[in-house]
PDB file of C-alpha atoms in Angstrom:
ATOM      1  CA  UNK R   1       2.590 111.146 -15.922  1.00  0.00           C
ATOM      2  CA  UNK R   2      -0.579 109.818 -14.514  1.00  0.00           C
ATOM      3  CA  UNK R   3      -0.947 107.243 -17.376  1.00  0.00           C
ATOM      4  CA  UNK R   4       2.619 106.139 -16.700  1.00  0.00           C
ATOM      5  CA  UNK R   5       1.964 105.666 -12.752  1.00  0.00           C
ATOM      6  CA  UNK R   6      -1.311 103.641 -13.536  1.00  0.00           C
ATOM      7  CA  UNK R   7       0.330 101.322 -15.828  1.00  0.00           C
ATOM      8  CA  UNK R   8       3.450 100.931 -13.277  1.00  0.00           C
ATOM      9  CA  UNK R   9       0.868 100.143 -10.640  1.00  0.00           C
ATOM     10  CA  UNK R  10      -1.069  97.756 -12.944  1.00  0.00           C
ATOM     11  CA  UNK R  11       2.376  95.821 -13.775  1.00  0.00           C
ATOM     12  CA  UNK R  12       3.148  95.534 -10.161  1.00  0.00           C
ATOM     13  CA  UNK R  13      -0.076  93.973  -9.237  1.00  0.00           C
ATOM     14  CA  UNK R  14       0.261  91.422 -12.272  1.00  0.00           C
ATOM     15  CA  UNK R  15       3.705  90.604 -10.950  1.00  0.00           C
ATOM     16  CA  UNK R  16       2.643  89.881  -7.467  1.00  0.00           C
ATOM     17  CA  UNK R  17      -0.318  87.808  -8.395  1.00  0.00           C
ATOM     18  CA  UNK R  18       1.625  85.694 -10.819  1.00  0.00           C
ATOM     19  CA  UNK R  19       4.280  85.595  -8.068  1.00  0.00           C
ATOM     20  CA  UNK R  20       1.424  84.167  -5.623  1.00  0.00           C
ATOM     21  CA  UNK R  21       0.268  81.647  -8.348  1.00  0.00           C
ATOM     22  CA  UNK R  22       3.709  80.188  -8.891  1.00  0.00           C
ATOM     23  CA  UNK R  23       4.173  80.071  -5.006  1.00  0.00           C
ATOM     24  CA  UNK R  24       0.757  78.171  -4.791  1.00  0.00           C
ATOM     25  CA  UNK R  25       2.043  75.776  -7.839  1.00  0.00           C
ATOM     26  CA  UNK R  26       5.222  75.114  -5.826  1.00  0.00           C
ATOM     27  CA  UNK R  27       3.189  74.216  -2.564  1.00  0.00           C
ATOM     28  CA  UNK R  28       1.101  72.048  -4.594  1.00  0.00           C
ATOM     29  CA  UNK R  29       4.132  70.136  -5.984  1.00  0.00           C
ATOM     30  CA  UNK R  30       5.806  69.997  -2.699  1.00  0.00           C
ATOM     31  CA  UNK R  31       2.691  68.454  -1.165  1.00  0.00           C
ATOM     32  CA  UNK R  32       2.581  65.870  -3.911  1.00  0.00           C
ATOM     33  CA  UNK R  33       6.095  65.035  -3.126  1.00  0.00           C
ATOM     34  CA  UNK R  34       5.267  64.500   0.628  1.00  0.00           C
ATOM     35  CA  UNK R  35       2.926  61.944  -0.445  1.00  0.00           C
ATOM     36  CA  UNK R  36       5.590  59.771  -2.186  1.00  0.00           C
ATOM     37  CA  UNK R  37       6.738  56.418  -0.654  1.00  0.00           C
ATOM     38  CA  UNK R  38       9.202  55.959   2.198  1.00  0.00           C
ATOM     39  CA  UNK R  39      11.838  55.342  -0.132  1.00  0.00           C
ATOM     40  CA  UNK R  40      11.955  59.120  -0.973  1.00  0.00           C
ATOM     41  CA  UNK R  41      11.116  60.627   2.624  1.00  0.00           C
ATOM     42  CA  UNK R  42      13.413  60.856   5.667  1.00  0.00           C
ATOM     43  CA  UNK R  43      10.527  59.293   8.019  1.00  0.00           C
ATOM     44  CA  UNK R  44      11.774  56.195   9.760  1.00  0.00           C
ATOM     45  CA  UNK R  45      10.340  52.881   8.104  1.00  0.00           C
ATOM     46  CA  UNK R  46      10.801  49.396   9.769  1.00  0.00           C
ATOM     47  CA  UNK R  47      10.512  46.147   7.973  1.00  0.00           C
ATOM     48  CA  UNK R  48      10.635  42.737   9.425  1.00  0.00           C
ATOM     49  CA  UNK R  49      10.954  40.055   6.707  1.00  0.00           C
ATOM     50  CA  UNK R  50      10.655  36.416   8.185  1.00  0.00           C
ATOM     51  CA  UNK R  51      10.436  32.965   6.738  1.00  0.00           C
ATOM     52  CA  UNK R  52      12.336  30.732   4.139  1.00  0.00           C
ATOM     53  CA  UNK R  53      16.107  30.224   4.691  1.00  0.00           C
ATOM     54  CA  UNK R  54      16.630  29.397   1.029  1.00  0.00           C
ATOM     55  CA  UNK R  55      15.614  32.985  -0.085  1.00  0.00           C
ATOM     56  CA  UNK R  56      16.979  34.875   3.188  1.00  0.00           C
ATOM     57  CA  UNK R  57      20.408  35.371   1.497  1.00  0.00           C
ATOM     58  CA  UNK R  58      18.887  37.210  -1.328  1.00  0.00           C
ATOM     59  CA  UNK R  59      16.653  39.500   0.526  1.00  0.00           C
ATOM     60  CA  UNK R  60      19.471  40.096   3.145  1.00  0.00           C
ATOM     61  CA  UNK R  61      21.783  41.169   0.200  1.00  0.00           C
ATOM     62  CA  UNK R  62      19.177  43.290  -1.445  1.00  0.00           C
ATOM     63  CA  UNK R  63      18.500  44.909   1.963  1.00  0.00           C
ATOM     64  CA  UNK R  64      21.997  45.958   2.259  1.00  0.00           C
ATOM     65  CA  UNK R  65      21.718  47.740  -1.157  1.00  0.00           C
ATOM     66  CA  UNK R  66      18.583  49.249  -0.549  1.00  0.00           C
ATOM     67  CA  UNK R  67      19.307  50.912   3.017  1.00  0.00           C
ATOM     68  CA  UNK R  68      22.786  52.420   1.788  1.00  0.00           C
ATOM     69  CA  UNK R  69      20.388  54.571  -0.560  1.00  0.00           C
ATOM     70  CA  UNK R  70      17.566  54.861   1.879  1.00  0.00           C
ATOM     71  CA  UNK R  71      19.163  55.192   5.388  1.00  0.00           C
ATOM     72  CA  UNK R  72      15.827  55.967   6.951  1.00  0.00           C
ATOM     73  CA  UNK R  73      14.792  52.059   6.508  1.00  0.00           C
ATOM     74  CA  UNK R  74      15.499  49.388   8.844  1.00  0.00           C
ATOM     75  CA  UNK R  75      14.930  46.108   7.497  1.00  0.00           C
ATOM     76  CA  UNK R  76      15.426  43.062   9.627  1.00  0.00           C
ATOM     77  CA  UNK R  77      15.716  39.497   7.676  1.00  0.00           C
ATOM     78  CA  UNK R  78      15.173  36.308   9.655  1.00  0.00           C
ATOM     79  CA  UNK R  79      14.828  32.477   8.937  1.00  0.00           C
ATOM     80  CA  UNK R  80      12.678  30.288  10.576  1.00  0.00           C
ATOM     81  CA  UNK R  81      11.181  28.379   7.221  1.00  0.00           C
ATOM     82  CA  UNK R  82       8.285  29.231   4.840  1.00  0.00           C
ATOM     83  CA  UNK R  83       5.610  27.929   7.301  1.00  0.00           C
ATOM     84  CA  UNK R  84       6.825  30.240  10.008  1.00  0.00           C
ATOM     85  CA  UNK R  85       6.991  33.112   7.392  1.00  0.00           C
ATOM     86  CA  UNK R  86       3.487  32.485   6.145  1.00  0.00           C
ATOM     87  CA  UNK R  87       1.925  31.776   9.341  1.00  0.00           C
ATOM     88  CA  UNK R  88       3.396  35.146  11.002  1.00  0.00           C
ATOM     89  CA  UNK R  89       2.588  37.519   8.043  1.00  0.00           C
ATOM     90  CA  UNK R  90      -0.825  36.079   8.092  1.00  0.00           C
ATOM     91  CA  UNK R  91      -1.127  36.771  11.891  1.00  0.00           C
ATOM     92  CA  UNK R  92       0.078  40.605  11.262  1.00  0.00           C
ATOM     93  CA  UNK R  93       3.377  39.855  13.279  1.00  0.00           C
ATOM     94  CA  UNK R  94       5.670  40.663  10.590  1.00  0.00           C
ATOM     95  CA  UNK R  95       5.754  42.765   7.668  1.00  0.00           C
ATOM     96  CA  UNK R  96       6.595  40.274   4.821  1.00  0.00           C
ATOM     97  CA  UNK R  97       6.749  36.244   4.846  1.00  0.00           C
ATOM     98  CA  UNK R  98       9.368  34.793   2.910  1.00  0.00           C
ATOM     99  CA  UNK R  99       8.423  31.576   1.464  1.00  0.00           C
ATOM    100  CA  UNK R 100       9.504  28.901  -1.000  1.00  0.00           C
ATOM    101  CA  UNK R 101       6.025  27.687  -1.543  1.00  0.00           C
ATOM    102  CA  UNK R 102       2.691  29.147  -2.695  1.00  0.00           C
ATOM    103  CA  UNK R 103       0.502  30.137   0.588  1.00  0.00           C
ATOM    104  CA  UNK R 104      -2.366  27.778  -0.711  1.00  0.00           C
ATOM    105  CA  UNK R 105       0.004  25.009  -0.189  1.00  0.00           C
ATOM    106  CA  UNK R 106       0.337  25.545   3.538  1.00  0.00           C
ATOM    107  CA  UNK R 107      -2.533  24.297   5.902  1.00  0.00           C
ATOM    108  CA  UNK R 108      -3.408  26.741   8.571  1.00  0.00           C
ATOM    109  CA  UNK R 109      -2.710  29.704   6.480  1.00  0.00           C
ATOM    110  CA  UNK R 110      -5.428  31.825   4.701  1.00  0.00           C
ATOM    111  CA  UNK R 111      -3.831  32.364   1.431  1.00  0.00           C
ATOM    112  CA  UNK R 112      -6.937  34.868   0.372  1.00  0.00           C
ATOM    113  CA  UNK R 113      -5.664  37.226   2.961  1.00  0.00           C
ATOM    114  CA  UNK R 114      -2.144  37.405   1.615  1.00  0.00           C
ATOM    115  CA  UNK R 115      -0.604  39.030  -1.383  1.00  0.00           C
ATOM    116  CA  UNK R 116       2.380  37.030  -3.640  1.00  0.00           C
ATOM    117  CA  UNK R 117       5.244  38.987  -4.613  1.00  0.00           C
ATOM    118  CA  UNK R 118       7.519  36.663  -6.645  1.00  0.00           C
ATOM    119  CA  UNK R 119      11.145  38.046  -6.822  1.00  0.00           C
ATOM    120  CA  UNK R 120      13.077  35.166  -8.360  1.00  0.00           C
ATOM    121  CA  UNK R 121      13.259  31.426  -8.821  1.00  0.00           C
ATOM    122  CA  UNK R 122      15.515  28.622  -7.075  1.00  0.00           C
ATOM    123  CA  UNK R 123      16.555  25.555  -7.791  1.00  0.00           C
ATOM    124  CA  UNK R 124      16.798  22.675  -5.502  1.00  0.00           C
ATOM    125  CA  UNK R 125      18.682  19.367  -5.684  1.00  0.00           C
ATOM    126  CA  UNK R 126      20.210  16.401  -3.612  1.00  0.00           C
ATOM    127  CA  UNK R 127      23.717  16.905  -2.307  1.00  0.00           C
ATOM    128  CA  UNK R 128      26.057  14.112  -0.951  1.00  0.00           C
ATOM    129  CA  UNK R 129      29.156  13.784   0.897  1.00  0.00           C
ATOM    130  CA  UNK R 130      31.945  14.004  -1.340  1.00  0.00           C
ATOM    131  CA  UNK R 131      33.444  10.400  -0.572  1.00  0.00           C
ATOM    132  CA  UNK R 132      30.565   8.601  -1.666  1.00  0.00           C
ATOM    133  CA  UNK R 133      31.680   8.250  -5.352  1.00  0.00           C
ATOM    134  CA  UNK R 134      28.237   8.764  -6.952  1.00  0.00           C
ATOM    135  CA  UNK R 135      27.258  11.459  -9.143  1.00  0.00           C
ATOM    136  CA  UNK R 136      23.960  10.610 -11.039  1.00  0.00           C
ATOM    137  CA  UNK R 137      21.018   8.609  -9.789  1.00  0.00           C
ATOM    138  CA  UNK R 138      17.713   7.862 -11.202  1.00  0.00           C
ATOM    139  CA  UNK R 139      14.460   9.503  -9.795  1.00  0.00           C
ATOM    140  CA  UNK R 140      13.314   6.278  -8.577  1.00  0.00           C
ATOM    141  CA  UNK R 141      16.646   5.651  -6.790  1.00  0.00           C
ATOM    142  CA  UNK R 142      16.154   9.071  -5.124  1.00  0.00           C
ATOM    143  CA  UNK R 143      12.759   8.311  -3.911  1.00  0.00           C
ATOM    144  CA  UNK R 144      14.099   4.802  -2.644  1.00  0.00           C
ATOM    145  CA  UNK R 145      16.761   6.446  -0.985  1.00  0.00           C
ATOM    146  CA  UNK R 146      14.462   9.030   0.931  1.00  0.00           C
ATOM    147  CA  UNK R 147      11.923   6.649   1.948  1.00  0.00           C
ATOM    148  CA  UNK R 148      14.418   4.302   3.454  1.00  0.00           C
ATOM    149  CA  UNK R 149      14.401   1.230   0.754  1.00  0.00           C
ATOM    150  CA  UNK R 150      17.930   1.885  -0.293  1.00  0.00           C
ATOM    151  CA  UNK R 151      20.258   2.008   2.906  1.00  0.00           C
ATOM    152  CA  UNK R 152      23.697   1.554   1.142  1.00  0.00           C
ATOM    153  CA  UNK R 153      25.908   3.642  -1.558  1.00  0.00           C
ATOM    154  CA  UNK R 154      26.975   0.172  -2.610  1.00  0.00           C
ATOM    155  CA  UNK R 155      23.635  -0.634  -4.068  1.00  0.00           C
ATOM    156  CA  UNK R 156      24.011   2.596  -6.224  1.00  0.00           C
ATOM    157  CA  UNK R 157      27.574   1.806  -7.464  1.00  0.00           C
ATOM    158  CA  UNK R 158      29.081   3.961  -4.703  1.00  0.00           C
ATOM    159  CA  UNK R 159      31.528   2.889  -1.837  1.00  0.00           C
ATOM    160  CA  UNK R 160      30.301   0.485   0.820  1.00  0.00           C
ATOM    161  CA  UNK R 161      28.922   3.101   3.355  1.00  0.00           C
ATOM    162  CA  UNK R 162      25.388   3.413   4.811  1.00  0.00           C
ATOM    163  CA  UNK R 163      23.252   5.912   3.947  1.00  0.00           C
ATOM    164  CA  UNK R 164      22.616   8.923   6.520  1.00  0.00           C
ATOM    165  CA  UNK R 165      19.679  10.847   5.289  1.00  0.00           C
ATOM    166  CA  UNK R 166      19.567  14.712   6.590  1.00  0.00           C
ATOM    167  CA  UNK R 167      16.249  16.426   6.388  1.00  0.00           C
ATOM    168  CA  UNK R 168      14.222  19.429   6.741  1.00  0.00           C
ATOM    169  CA  UNK R 169      11.671  20.357   9.337  1.00  0.00           C
ATOM    170  CA  UNK R 170       8.160  19.855   8.431  1.00  0.00           C
ATOM    171  CA  UNK R 171       7.430  23.521   7.937  1.00  0.00           C
ATOM    172  CA  UNK R 172      10.242  24.021   5.447  1.00  0.00           C
ATOM    173  CA  UNK R 173       9.353  25.254   1.921  1.00  0.00           C
ATOM    174  CA  UNK R 174      12.418  23.806   0.826  1.00  0.00           C
ATOM    175  CA  UNK R 175      11.598  20.248   1.840  1.00  0.00           C
ATOM    176  CA  UNK R 176       8.029  20.945   0.845  1.00  0.00           C
ATOM    177  CA  UNK R 177       9.343  21.682  -2.865  1.00  0.00           C
ATOM    178  CA  UNK R 178      11.820  18.606  -2.661  1.00  0.00           C
ATOM    179  CA  UNK R 179       9.157  16.362  -1.576  1.00  0.00           C
ATOM    180  CA  UNK R 180       6.647  17.142  -4.249  1.00  0.00           C
ATOM    181  CA  UNK R 181       8.870  17.474  -7.499  1.00  0.00           C
ATOM    182  CA  UNK R 182      12.134  15.387  -6.216  1.00  0.00           C
ATOM    183  CA  UNK R 183      10.262  12.472  -4.562  1.00  0.00           C
ATOM    184  CA  UNK R 184       6.907  13.001  -6.697  1.00  0.00           C
ATOM    185  CA  UNK R 185       5.103  13.387  -3.329  1.00  0.00           C
ATOM    186  CA  UNK R 186       6.438  10.608  -1.271  1.00  0.00           C
ATOM    187  CA  UNK R 187       7.207  11.397   2.411  1.00  0.00           C
ATOM    188  CA  UNK R 188      10.794  11.085   3.583  1.00  0.00           C
ATOM    189  CA  UNK R 189      11.778   8.657   6.240  1.00  0.00           C
ATOM    190  CA  UNK R 190      12.224  10.027  10.025  1.00  0.00           C
ATOM    191  CA  UNK R 191      15.769  11.237  10.478  1.00  0.00           C
ATOM    192  CA  UNK R 192      17.756  13.965  11.714  1.00  0.00           C
ATOM    193  CA  UNK R 193      16.343  17.421  10.557  1.00  0.00           C
ATOM    194  CA  UNK R 194      18.192  20.767  10.333  1.00  0.00           C
ATOM    195  CA  UNK R 195      16.202  23.915   9.610  1.00  0.00           C
ATOM    196  CA  UNK R 196      19.412  26.128   8.253  1.00  0.00           C
ATOM    197  CA  UNK R 197      20.382  25.696   4.890  1.00  0.00           C
ATOM    198  CA  UNK R 198      24.119  26.305   5.932  1.00  0.00           C
ATOM    199  CA  UNK R 199      24.085  23.843   8.685  1.00  0.00           C
ATOM    200  CA  UNK R 200      22.618  21.184   6.246  1.00  0.00           C
ATOM    201  CA  UNK R 201      25.529  21.797   3.959  1.00  0.00           C
ATOM    202  CA  UNK R 202      28.258  21.501   6.835  1.00  0.00           C
ATOM    203  CA  UNK R 203      26.752  18.440   8.128  1.00  0.00           C
ATOM    204  CA  UNK R 204      26.625  16.528   4.773  1.00  0.00           C
ATOM    205  CA  UNK R 205      29.979  17.997   4.197  1.00  0.00           C
ATOM    206  CA  UNK R 206      31.369  16.370   7.182  1.00  0.00           C
ATOM    207  CA  UNK R 207      29.266  13.102   7.872  1.00  0.00           C
ATOM    208  CA  UNK R 208      30.273  10.054   5.928  1.00  0.00           C
ATOM    209  CA  UNK R 209      27.557   8.687   3.723  1.00  0.00           C
ATOM    210  CA  UNK R 210      25.311  12.046   4.043  1.00  0.00           C
ATOM    211  CA  UNK R 211      22.681  12.945   1.691  1.00  0.00           C
ATOM    212  CA  UNK R 212      20.366  15.855   2.006  1.00  0.00           C
ATOM    213  CA  UNK R 213      19.114  18.529  -0.325  1.00  0.00           C
ATOM    214  CA  UNK R 214      19.886  22.432  -0.781  1.00  0.00           C
ATOM    215  CA  UNK R 215      18.878  25.387  -2.664  1.00  0.00           C
ATOM    216  CA  UNK R 216      21.358  26.158  -5.583  1.00  0.00           C
ATOM    217  CA  UNK R 217      22.484  29.305  -3.957  1.00  0.00           C
ATOM    218  CA  UNK R 218      24.018  27.093  -0.948  1.00  0.00           C
ATOM    219  CA  UNK R 219      25.693  24.576  -3.193  1.00  0.00           C
ATOM    220  CA  UNK R 220      29.460  24.687  -3.137  1.00  0.00           C
ATOM    221  CA  UNK R 221      32.289  22.537  -3.730  1.00  0.00           C
ATOM    222  CA  UNK R 222      32.241  21.055  -0.117  1.00  0.00           C
ATOM    223  CA  UNK R 223      29.424  18.641  -1.170  1.00  0.00           C
ATOM    224  CA  UNK R 224      28.706  16.939  -4.589  1.00  0.00           C
ATOM    225  CA  UNK R 225      25.378  17.970  -6.291  1.00  0.00           C
ATOM    226  CA  UNK R 226      23.744  15.033  -7.830  1.00  0.00           C
ATOM    227  CA  UNK R 227      22.337  14.607 -11.252  1.00  0.00           C
ATOM    228  CA  UNK R 228      19.127  12.927 -11.802  1.00  0.00           C
ATOM    229  CA  UNK R 229      18.376  10.785 -14.688  1.00  0.00           C
ATOM    230  CA  UNK R 230      21.456  12.408 -16.520  1.00  0.00           C
ATOM    231  CA  UNK R 231      20.119  15.865 -15.754  1.00  0.00           C
ATOM    232  CA  UNK R 232      22.375  18.251 -14.147  1.00  0.00           C
ATOM    233  CA  UNK R 233      21.041  20.785 -11.443  1.00  0.00           C
ATOM    234  CA  UNK R 234      21.688  23.767 -13.285  1.00  0.00           C
ATOM    235  CA  UNK R 235      20.173  27.309 -13.982  1.00  0.00           C
ATOM    236  CA  UNK R 236      19.351  26.462 -17.719  1.00  0.00           C
ATOM    237  CA  UNK R 237      17.847  23.435 -17.069  1.00  0.00           C
ATOM    238  CA  UNK R 238      15.503  24.877 -14.288  1.00  0.00           C
ATOM    239  CA  UNK R 239      14.874  27.831 -16.756  1.00  0.00           C
ATOM    240  CA  UNK R 240      12.915  25.328 -19.404  1.00  0.00           C
ATOM    241  CA  UNK R 241      11.821  22.888 -16.493  1.00  0.00           C
ATOM    242  CA  UNK R 242      14.292  20.048 -17.448  1.00  0.00           C
ATOM    243  CA  UNK R 243      15.130  20.053 -14.127  1.00  0.00           C
ATOM    244  CA  UNK R 244      11.989  20.002 -11.888  1.00  0.00           C
ATOM    245  CA  UNK R 245      13.166  20.555  -8.550  1.00  0.00           C
ATOM    246  CA  UNK R 246      12.519  24.492  -8.399  1.00  0.00           C
ATOM    247  CA  UNK R 247      10.214  26.954  -6.731  1.00  0.00           C
ATOM    248  CA  UNK R 248       9.251  30.754  -6.902  1.00  0.00           C
ATOM    249  CA  UNK R 249      10.864  32.825  -4.178  1.00  0.00           C
ATOM    250  CA  UNK R 250       7.814  34.411  -2.854  1.00  0.00           C
ATOM    251  CA  UNK R 251       7.596  37.613  -0.289  1.00  0.00           C
ATOM    252  CA  UNK R 252       4.042  37.752   1.045  1.00  0.00           C
ATOM    253  CA  UNK R 253       2.364  40.796   2.699  1.00  0.00           C
ATOM    254  CA  UNK R 254      -1.026  40.655   4.410  1.00  0.00           C
ATOM    255  CA  UNK R 255      -3.163  42.606   1.988  1.00  0.00           C
ATOM    256  CA  UNK R 256      -1.798  45.164  -0.567  1.00  0.00           C
ATOM    257  CA  UNK R 257       1.599  46.659   1.117  1.00  0.00           C
ATOM    258  CA  UNK R 258       1.708  50.372   1.917  1.00  0.00           C
ATOM    259  CA  UNK R 259       3.717  52.608  -0.039  1.00  0.00           C
ATOM    260  CA  UNK R 260       6.991  52.237   2.079  1.00  0.00           C
ATOM    261  CA  UNK R 261       6.896  48.335   1.823  1.00  0.00           C
ATOM    262  CA  UNK R 262       6.030  48.528  -1.993  1.00  0.00           C
ATOM    263  CA  UNK R 263       9.244  50.585  -2.457  1.00  0.00           C
ATOM    264  CA  UNK R 264      11.347  47.829  -1.017  1.00  0.00           C
ATOM    265  CA  UNK R 265       9.265  44.923  -2.697  1.00  0.00           C
ATOM    266  CA  UNK R 266       9.497  47.180  -6.210  1.00  0.00           C
ATOM    267  CA  UNK R 267      13.355  47.246  -5.790  1.00  0.00           C
ATOM    268  CA  UNK R 268      13.544  43.538  -5.565  1.00  0.00           C
ATOM    269  CA  UNK R 269      12.558  43.680  -9.353  1.00  0.00           C
ATOM    270  CA  UNK R 270      14.999  46.218 -10.627  1.00  0.00           C
ATOM    271  CA  UNK R 271      17.677  45.228 -12.766  1.00  0.00           C
ATOM    272  CA  UNK R 272      20.233  46.048 -10.165  1.00  0.00           C
ATOM    273  CA  UNK R 273      18.828  43.138  -8.041  1.00  0.00           C
ATOM    274  CA  UNK R 274      17.554  40.787 -10.792  1.00  0.00           C
ATOM    275  CA  UNK R 275      20.715  41.135 -12.716  1.00  0.00           C
ATOM    276  CA  UNK R 276      22.942  41.612  -9.762  1.00  0.00           C
ATOM    277  CA  UNK R 277      22.781  39.689  -6.659  1.00  0.00           C
ATOM    278  CA  UNK R 278      19.918  37.333  -7.726  1.00  0.00           C
ATOM    279  CA  UNK R 279      22.489  35.915 -10.133  1.00  0.00           C
ATOM    280  CA  UNK R 280      25.571  36.406  -8.096  1.00  0.00           C
ATOM    281  CA  UNK R 281      23.911  34.394  -5.337  1.00  0.00           C
ATOM    282  CA  UNK R 282      22.801  31.626  -7.689  1.00  0.00           C
ATOM    283  CA  UNK R 283      19.208  32.303  -7.944  1.00  0.00           C
ATOM    284  CA  UNK R 284      17.220  32.756 -11.476  1.00  0.00           C
ATOM    285  CA  UNK R 285      15.771  36.213 -12.325  1.00  0.00           C
ATOM    286  CA  UNK R 286      12.189  36.172 -13.139  1.00  0.00           C
ATOM    287  CA  UNK R 287      12.713  37.156 -16.641  1.00  0.00           C
ATOM    288  CA  UNK R 288      15.218  34.032 -17.027  1.00  0.00           C
ATOM    289  CA  UNK R 289      12.470  31.576 -16.849  1.00  0.00           C
ATOM    290  CA  UNK R 290      10.942  30.240 -20.252  1.00  0.00           C
ATOM    291  CA  UNK R 291       8.006  28.702 -18.327  1.00  0.00           C
ATOM    292  CA  UNK R 292       5.675  29.344 -15.748  1.00  0.00           C
ATOM    293  CA  UNK R 293       4.196  27.249 -13.190  1.00  0.00           C
ATOM    294  CA  UNK R 294       1.167  27.560 -11.017  1.00  0.00           C
ATOM    295  CA  UNK R 295       0.163  26.167  -7.529  1.00  0.00           C
ATOM    296  CA  UNK R 296      -1.572  23.162  -9.109  1.00  0.00           C
ATOM    297  CA  UNK R 297       1.937  22.719 -10.982  1.00  0.00           C
ATOM    298  CA  UNK R 298       0.579  23.238 -14.416  1.00  0.00           C
ATOM    299  CA  UNK R 299       3.348  24.392 -16.707  1.00  0.00           C
ATOM    300  CA  UNK R 300       2.852  27.050 -19.385  1.00  0.00           C
ATOM    301  CA  UNK R 301       5.500  28.208 -21.806  1.00  0.00           C
ATOM    302  CA  UNK R 302       6.257  31.911 -21.530  1.00  0.00           C
TER     303      UNK R 302
END
């Protein structure tokens, strides 16, 4: 009888100890989970992304997807141009600086303090008013238009109509990309400037003789996208660098992002985004590129 009582006591103590051990493991697991990023937490997270209007529609659409699953996040996406985005993130005024150009290409920005997160590729090209009657020009003709040497569309086989150049502000990443790869580094003439890609498209569509340039994501049938040297502005031609006017869409952070911000940046590279809104909005997924281009313009095959 005493032996049975003793055995029962030993068994009870063993179960109690085991229970405590399991409770400790559960506590440890819970502690680990509490260290997860804001995407798995209920703590409020605020992100402000400012910069390029060319990348703005993509980040905006991805933000809507992300916050639908993570309501603790408040993500504000604003334009202002690549220069504004890079300077403000460098100053610590915003969480993310959206840019069409490498930070190293912007004067006054300490690129060493910034971390580059490339989330897509955007093609860009010249667009004209639909009544001009021109669909293809040479690269030299494009340069002559934007530097003011060619002033009438009749000289290029179009209608007798004065050319009206619509430009982008000096801080625009779209302008920097267009001048570097479309105009071989030439500076466009002084003309009307518009920061918003949507406004540029509207002005070109409504202004006789107008020409400007847009990201593919803003091109539609309200204007005509010009071919250059018989190469069409298509995603396929961007992917192998046949069409050279393109850039990465960068989302810069000041230093390495914290877990909360990283969760959103990681989401930008998921299949849901890359194969979803990236393609739907006219951008190229990072995986679609057959080449890579560094800040100096050197091309290497992937």
